[in-house]
Short mmCIF file of C-alpha atoms in Angstrom, two decimals:
data_model
loop_
_atom_site.label_atom_id
_atom_site.label_comp_id
_atom_site.label_asym_id
_atom_site.label_seq_id
_atom_site.Cartn_x
_atom_site.Cartn_y
_atom_site.Cartn_z
CA GLY A 194 -5.10 37.36 -41.64
CA GLU A 195 -8.65 37.47 -41.88
CA ASN A 196 -11.37 35.42 -39.58
CA VAL A 197 -14.61 34.82 -41.32
CA GLU A 198 -18.12 33.64 -38.90
CA GLN A 199 -20.69 32.20 -40.78
CA HIS A 200 -24.46 31.21 -39.41
CA PRO A 201 -25.93 29.03 -38.66
CA SER A 202 -24.50 25.83 -39.40
CA THR A 203 -27.86 24.58 -40.68
CA LEU A 204 -31.01 25.22 -42.06
CA SER A 205 -33.87 24.50 -42.62
CA VAL A 206 -36.83 25.58 -45.00
CA GLN A 207 -39.70 24.75 -46.22
CA GLU A 208 -39.82 24.70 -49.91
CA GLY A 209 -40.82 28.11 -51.28
CA ASP A 210 -39.90 30.09 -47.87
CA SER A 211 -36.61 32.30 -47.87
CA ALA A 212 -33.12 31.72 -46.57
CA VAL A 213 -30.72 33.58 -44.99
CA ILE A 214 -27.17 33.10 -44.30
CA LYS A 215 -25.23 35.82 -42.23
CA CYS A 216 -21.39 36.60 -42.00
CA THR A 217 -18.94 38.49 -40.71
CA TYR A 218 -15.41 39.55 -40.96
CA SER A 219 -12.36 40.72 -39.32
CA ASP A 220 -10.14 42.99 -41.71
CA SER A 221 -11.71 46.45 -42.32
CA ALA A 222 -9.46 46.30 -45.55
CA SER A 223 -11.99 43.24 -47.33
CA ASN A 224 -13.42 44.43 -50.18
CA TYR A 225 -14.73 41.51 -51.61
CA PHE A 226 -17.17 39.43 -50.75
CA PRO A 227 -18.21 36.03 -53.08
CA TRP A 228 -20.35 33.20 -52.31
CA TYR A 229 -19.78 29.77 -52.84
CA LYS A 230 -22.25 26.77 -53.00
CA GLN A 231 -21.35 23.46 -52.99
CA GLU A 232 -23.38 20.55 -53.78
CA LEU A 233 -22.43 16.99 -52.07
CA GLY A 234 -19.34 15.62 -53.63
CA LYS A 235 -18.51 18.51 -55.41
CA ARG A 236 -16.50 21.32 -56.30
CA PRO A 237 -17.34 25.33 -54.25
CA GLN A 238 -18.78 26.42 -57.25
CA LEU A 239 -19.36 30.81 -57.38
CA ILE A 240 -22.87 31.93 -57.06
CA ILE A 241 -22.61 35.74 -56.36
CA ASP A 242 -20.29 37.85 -55.32
CA ILE A 243 -20.06 41.97 -54.23
CA ARG A 244 -17.43 44.14 -53.65
CA SER A 245 -17.33 47.35 -50.99
CA ASN A 246 -18.62 49.36 -53.04
CA VAL A 247 -22.28 48.12 -53.41
CA GLY A 248 -24.72 48.06 -50.73
CA GLU A 249 -26.83 45.36 -52.59
CA LYS A 250 -26.98 43.05 -55.58
CA LYS A 251 -29.61 40.44 -56.98
CA ASP A 252 -29.54 37.48 -59.55
CA GLN A 253 -32.61 36.50 -60.62
CA ARG A 254 -33.72 34.34 -56.10
CA ILE A 255 -30.25 35.37 -54.95
CA ALA A 256 -29.61 39.12 -53.32
CA VAL A 257 -26.39 39.54 -51.52
CA THR A 258 -25.98 42.68 -48.20
CA LEU A 259 -23.01 44.14 -47.29
CA ASN A 260 -22.77 45.90 -44.38
CA LYS A 261 -19.34 46.99 -43.98
CA THR A 262 -19.58 49.67 -41.31
CA ALA A 263 -20.40 46.68 -39.42
CA LYS A 264 -18.15 44.21 -41.03
CA HIS A 265 -21.22 41.81 -42.05
CA PHE A 266 -22.86 40.05 -45.03
CA SER A 267 -25.79 38.14 -45.75
CA LEU A 268 -26.63 35.62 -48.81
CA HIS A 269 -30.56 36.13 -49.47
CA ILE A 270 -32.82 33.32 -51.24
CA THR A 271 -36.21 33.40 -52.04
CA GLU A 272 -38.60 31.44 -53.49
CA THR A 273 -36.42 27.98 -52.15
CA GLN A 274 -36.51 24.72 -54.45
CA PRO A 275 -35.34 21.36 -53.66
CA GLU A 276 -32.19 22.19 -56.38
CA ASP A 277 -30.92 24.79 -53.54
CA SER A 278 -30.71 22.28 -50.97
CA ALA A 279 -26.51 22.70 -50.35
CA VAL A 280 -23.64 24.01 -48.46
CA TYR A 281 -22.89 27.60 -48.78
CA PHE A 282 -20.04 29.06 -48.12
CA CYS A 283 -19.11 33.22 -47.40
CA ALA A 284 -15.44 33.82 -47.71
CA ALA A 285 -14.56 37.69 -47.61
CA MET A 286 -10.50 38.93 -49.83
CA SER A 287 -8.29 41.11 -47.18
CA GLY A 288 -4.69 42.54 -47.87
CA GLY A 289 -5.96 43.67 -51.61
CA GLY A 290 -5.78 40.26 -52.36
CA ALA A 291 -2.43 39.29 -50.49
CA ASP A 292 -4.13 36.81 -48.07
CA GLY A 293 -6.32 35.44 -50.53
CA LEU A 294 -9.89 34.10 -50.22
CA THR A 295 -10.40 33.24 -46.50
CA PHE A 296 -14.07 31.28 -46.28
CA GLY A 297 -16.52 31.06 -43.23
CA LYS A 298 -17.40 26.84 -42.60
CA GLY A 299 -19.70 26.45 -44.42
CA THR A 300 -23.98 26.63 -44.09
CA HIS A 301 -25.98 23.39 -44.80
CA LEU A 302 -29.32 24.50 -46.03
CA ILE A 303 -32.14 21.74 -46.19
CA ILE A 304 -34.51 22.46 -48.39
CA GLN A 305 -37.92 20.29 -46.91
CA PRO A 306 -40.41 19.23 -49.56
CA ASP B 61 -10.78 25.61 -71.22
CA ALA B 62 -11.15 22.38 -69.17
CA GLY B 63 -11.03 24.78 -66.14
CA VAL B 64 -8.72 23.50 -63.04
CA ILE B 65 -7.38 19.74 -63.18
CA GLN B 66 -6.26 18.07 -60.33
CA SER B 67 -5.21 14.30 -59.69
CA PRO B 68 -5.67 12.19 -58.59
CA ARG B 69 -9.35 11.85 -57.66
CA HIS B 70 -8.84 9.55 -55.28
CA GLU B 71 -5.79 8.37 -52.52
CA VAL B 72 -5.88 6.04 -50.20
CA THR B 73 -2.31 5.00 -48.80
CA GLU B 74 -1.29 3.97 -45.51
CA MET B 75 0.42 5.98 -42.53
CA GLY B 76 3.73 7.06 -43.43
CA GLN B 77 3.94 7.12 -47.11
CA GLU B 78 4.63 10.31 -49.09
CA VAL B 79 1.53 11.62 -51.64
CA THR B 80 1.83 13.92 -54.30
CA LEU B 81 -1.49 15.68 -55.33
CA ARG B 82 -1.19 17.35 -59.00
CA CYS B 83 -3.26 20.77 -59.80
CA LYS B 84 -3.55 22.05 -63.28
CA PRO B 85 -4.46 25.36 -62.93
CA ILE B 86 -7.08 27.55 -66.21
CA SER B 87 -4.48 29.17 -68.81
CA GLY B 88 -3.81 32.79 -68.22
CA HIS B 89 -4.48 32.63 -64.34
CA ASN B 90 -2.25 33.87 -62.72
CA SER B 91 -3.35 32.95 -59.14
CA LEU B 92 -3.05 29.33 -57.97
CA PHE B 93 -4.82 28.19 -54.22
CA TRP B 94 -4.46 25.00 -52.40
CA TYR B 95 -7.38 24.41 -49.82
CA ARG B 96 -7.97 21.64 -47.31
CA GLN B 97 -11.47 20.80 -46.58
CA THR B 98 -12.76 18.64 -43.57
CA MET B 99 -15.91 18.27 -41.96
CA MET B 100 -14.27 19.60 -38.35
CA ARG B 101 -12.07 22.83 -40.10
CA GLY B 102 -14.05 23.33 -43.50
CA LEU B 103 -12.47 24.94 -46.16
CA GLU B 104 -8.94 25.85 -44.91
CA LEU B 105 -5.90 27.82 -47.20
CA LEU B 106 -2.20 25.77 -47.39
CA ILE B 107 -0.87 28.20 -49.54
CA TYR B 108 -1.48 30.39 -52.92
CA PHE B 109 0.75 31.39 -55.65
CA ASN B 110 1.00 34.41 -57.59
CA ASN B 111 2.98 34.81 -60.74
CA ASN B 112 4.71 31.29 -59.70
CA VAL B 113 5.50 32.75 -56.31
CA PRO B 114 4.89 31.72 -53.66
CA ILE B 115 3.07 34.12 -51.54
CA ASP B 116 1.67 32.62 -48.01
CA ASP B 117 2.18 29.57 -46.69
CA SER B 118 1.08 29.69 -42.98
CA GLY B 119 -1.86 27.90 -43.60
CA MET B 120 0.16 24.64 -44.42
CA PRO B 121 -0.44 22.15 -41.45
CA GLU B 122 3.61 21.63 -41.04
CA ASP B 123 6.76 20.52 -42.14
CA ARG B 124 5.26 17.42 -43.99
CA PHE B 125 3.46 19.20 -45.55
CA SER B 126 5.23 21.35 -49.06
CA ALA B 127 3.76 23.16 -52.19
CA LYS B 128 6.10 23.78 -55.70
CA MET B 129 5.16 25.90 -58.55
CA PRO B 130 7.54 25.05 -60.83
CA ASN B 131 5.96 27.03 -64.20
CA ALA B 132 2.17 29.06 -64.91
CA SER B 133 0.96 25.30 -65.82
CA PHE B 134 1.80 23.47 -62.99
CA SER B 135 1.75 22.74 -59.15
CA THR B 136 2.56 20.01 -56.56
CA LEU B 137 1.73 19.52 -53.02
CA LYS B 138 3.19 16.76 -51.30
CA ILE B 139 2.61 15.22 -47.80
CA GLN B 140 6.17 13.70 -46.70
CA PRO B 141 4.96 11.22 -44.56
CA SER B 142 1.59 11.28 -44.56
CA GLU B 143 -0.19 10.71 -41.07
CA PRO B 144 -4.18 9.75 -40.88
CA ARG B 145 -5.16 13.33 -40.07
CA ASP B 146 -4.52 14.28 -43.03
CA SER B 147 -6.76 13.07 -44.34
CA ALA B 148 -9.06 15.14 -46.27
CA VAL B 149 -10.56 16.50 -49.82
CA TYR B 150 -7.90 18.75 -51.29
CA PHE B 151 -8.64 21.09 -53.80
CA CYS B 152 -6.64 23.33 -55.90
CA ALA B 153 -8.19 26.61 -57.08
CA SER B 154 -7.46 29.37 -59.66
CA ILE B 155 -8.08 32.94 -59.90
CA LEU B 156 -6.92 35.26 -63.40
CA THR B 157 -5.69 38.02 -60.63
CA VAL B 158 -5.78 37.67 -57.25
CA ASN B 159 -8.12 41.11 -57.41
CA THR B 160 -10.23 39.95 -60.34
CA GLY B 161 -13.01 38.18 -58.75
CA GLU B 162 -14.23 34.21 -59.03
CA LEU B 163 -12.14 31.63 -58.20
CA PHE B 164 -12.22 29.02 -59.73
CA PHE B 165 -11.82 25.08 -57.94
CA GLY B 166 -11.08 22.33 -59.30
CA GLU B 167 -12.77 19.15 -59.09
CA GLY B 168 -10.41 18.27 -55.77
CA SER B 169 -8.20 15.11 -54.77
CA ARG B 170 -10.04 13.21 -51.74
CA LEU B 171 -7.25 11.66 -49.71
CA THR B 172 -7.52 8.66 -47.52
CA VAL B 173 -4.71 7.72 -45.00
CA LEU B 174 -4.77 4.53 -43.25
#
């Protein structure tokens, strides 16, 4: 099955700076890579996703890049704000979806004022 | 739509008791997932259903765990007998079809086994 590794486990950045979270996956058949944000005590919610036929996608302050050859993808948050503080999970869907979504272990992003 | 609905939101029980967690997916969604979240192991996929049929239950920890989906609008996750190491937040999630994109999570059921 798919295996997703996520780094770092904790990331502290100054408000206004950029944050980058990186993930690698193992199954070359994976073709869908979403990112979820989970605030304390709440459910994970999708913030951005990318499919394997695209190398980069942007939505305002967040962007995701995908390198299929290297099997890694990254989340970039620019001009970080206090409300960006949360746990972020990357995920990969493999086997045409037959194996469901496999999540990374999460990154706790802390925005320092 | 009210989203994915889970119950109970919180459950405290004693070791050895049976626990049943319930989930109502978003109407029209064909795939349903059960995840377990702990600090140590993150979000683990336990089992998922496609059109009410269990597709992959390789994540179910052991025989004490079982899941059913008798119809398109209801699923249960049962733990019998429960153990303290089962303490976690259990999330149910649904998706329109397994290749279409966003997985919608319920609010989770926080289980504490004493």
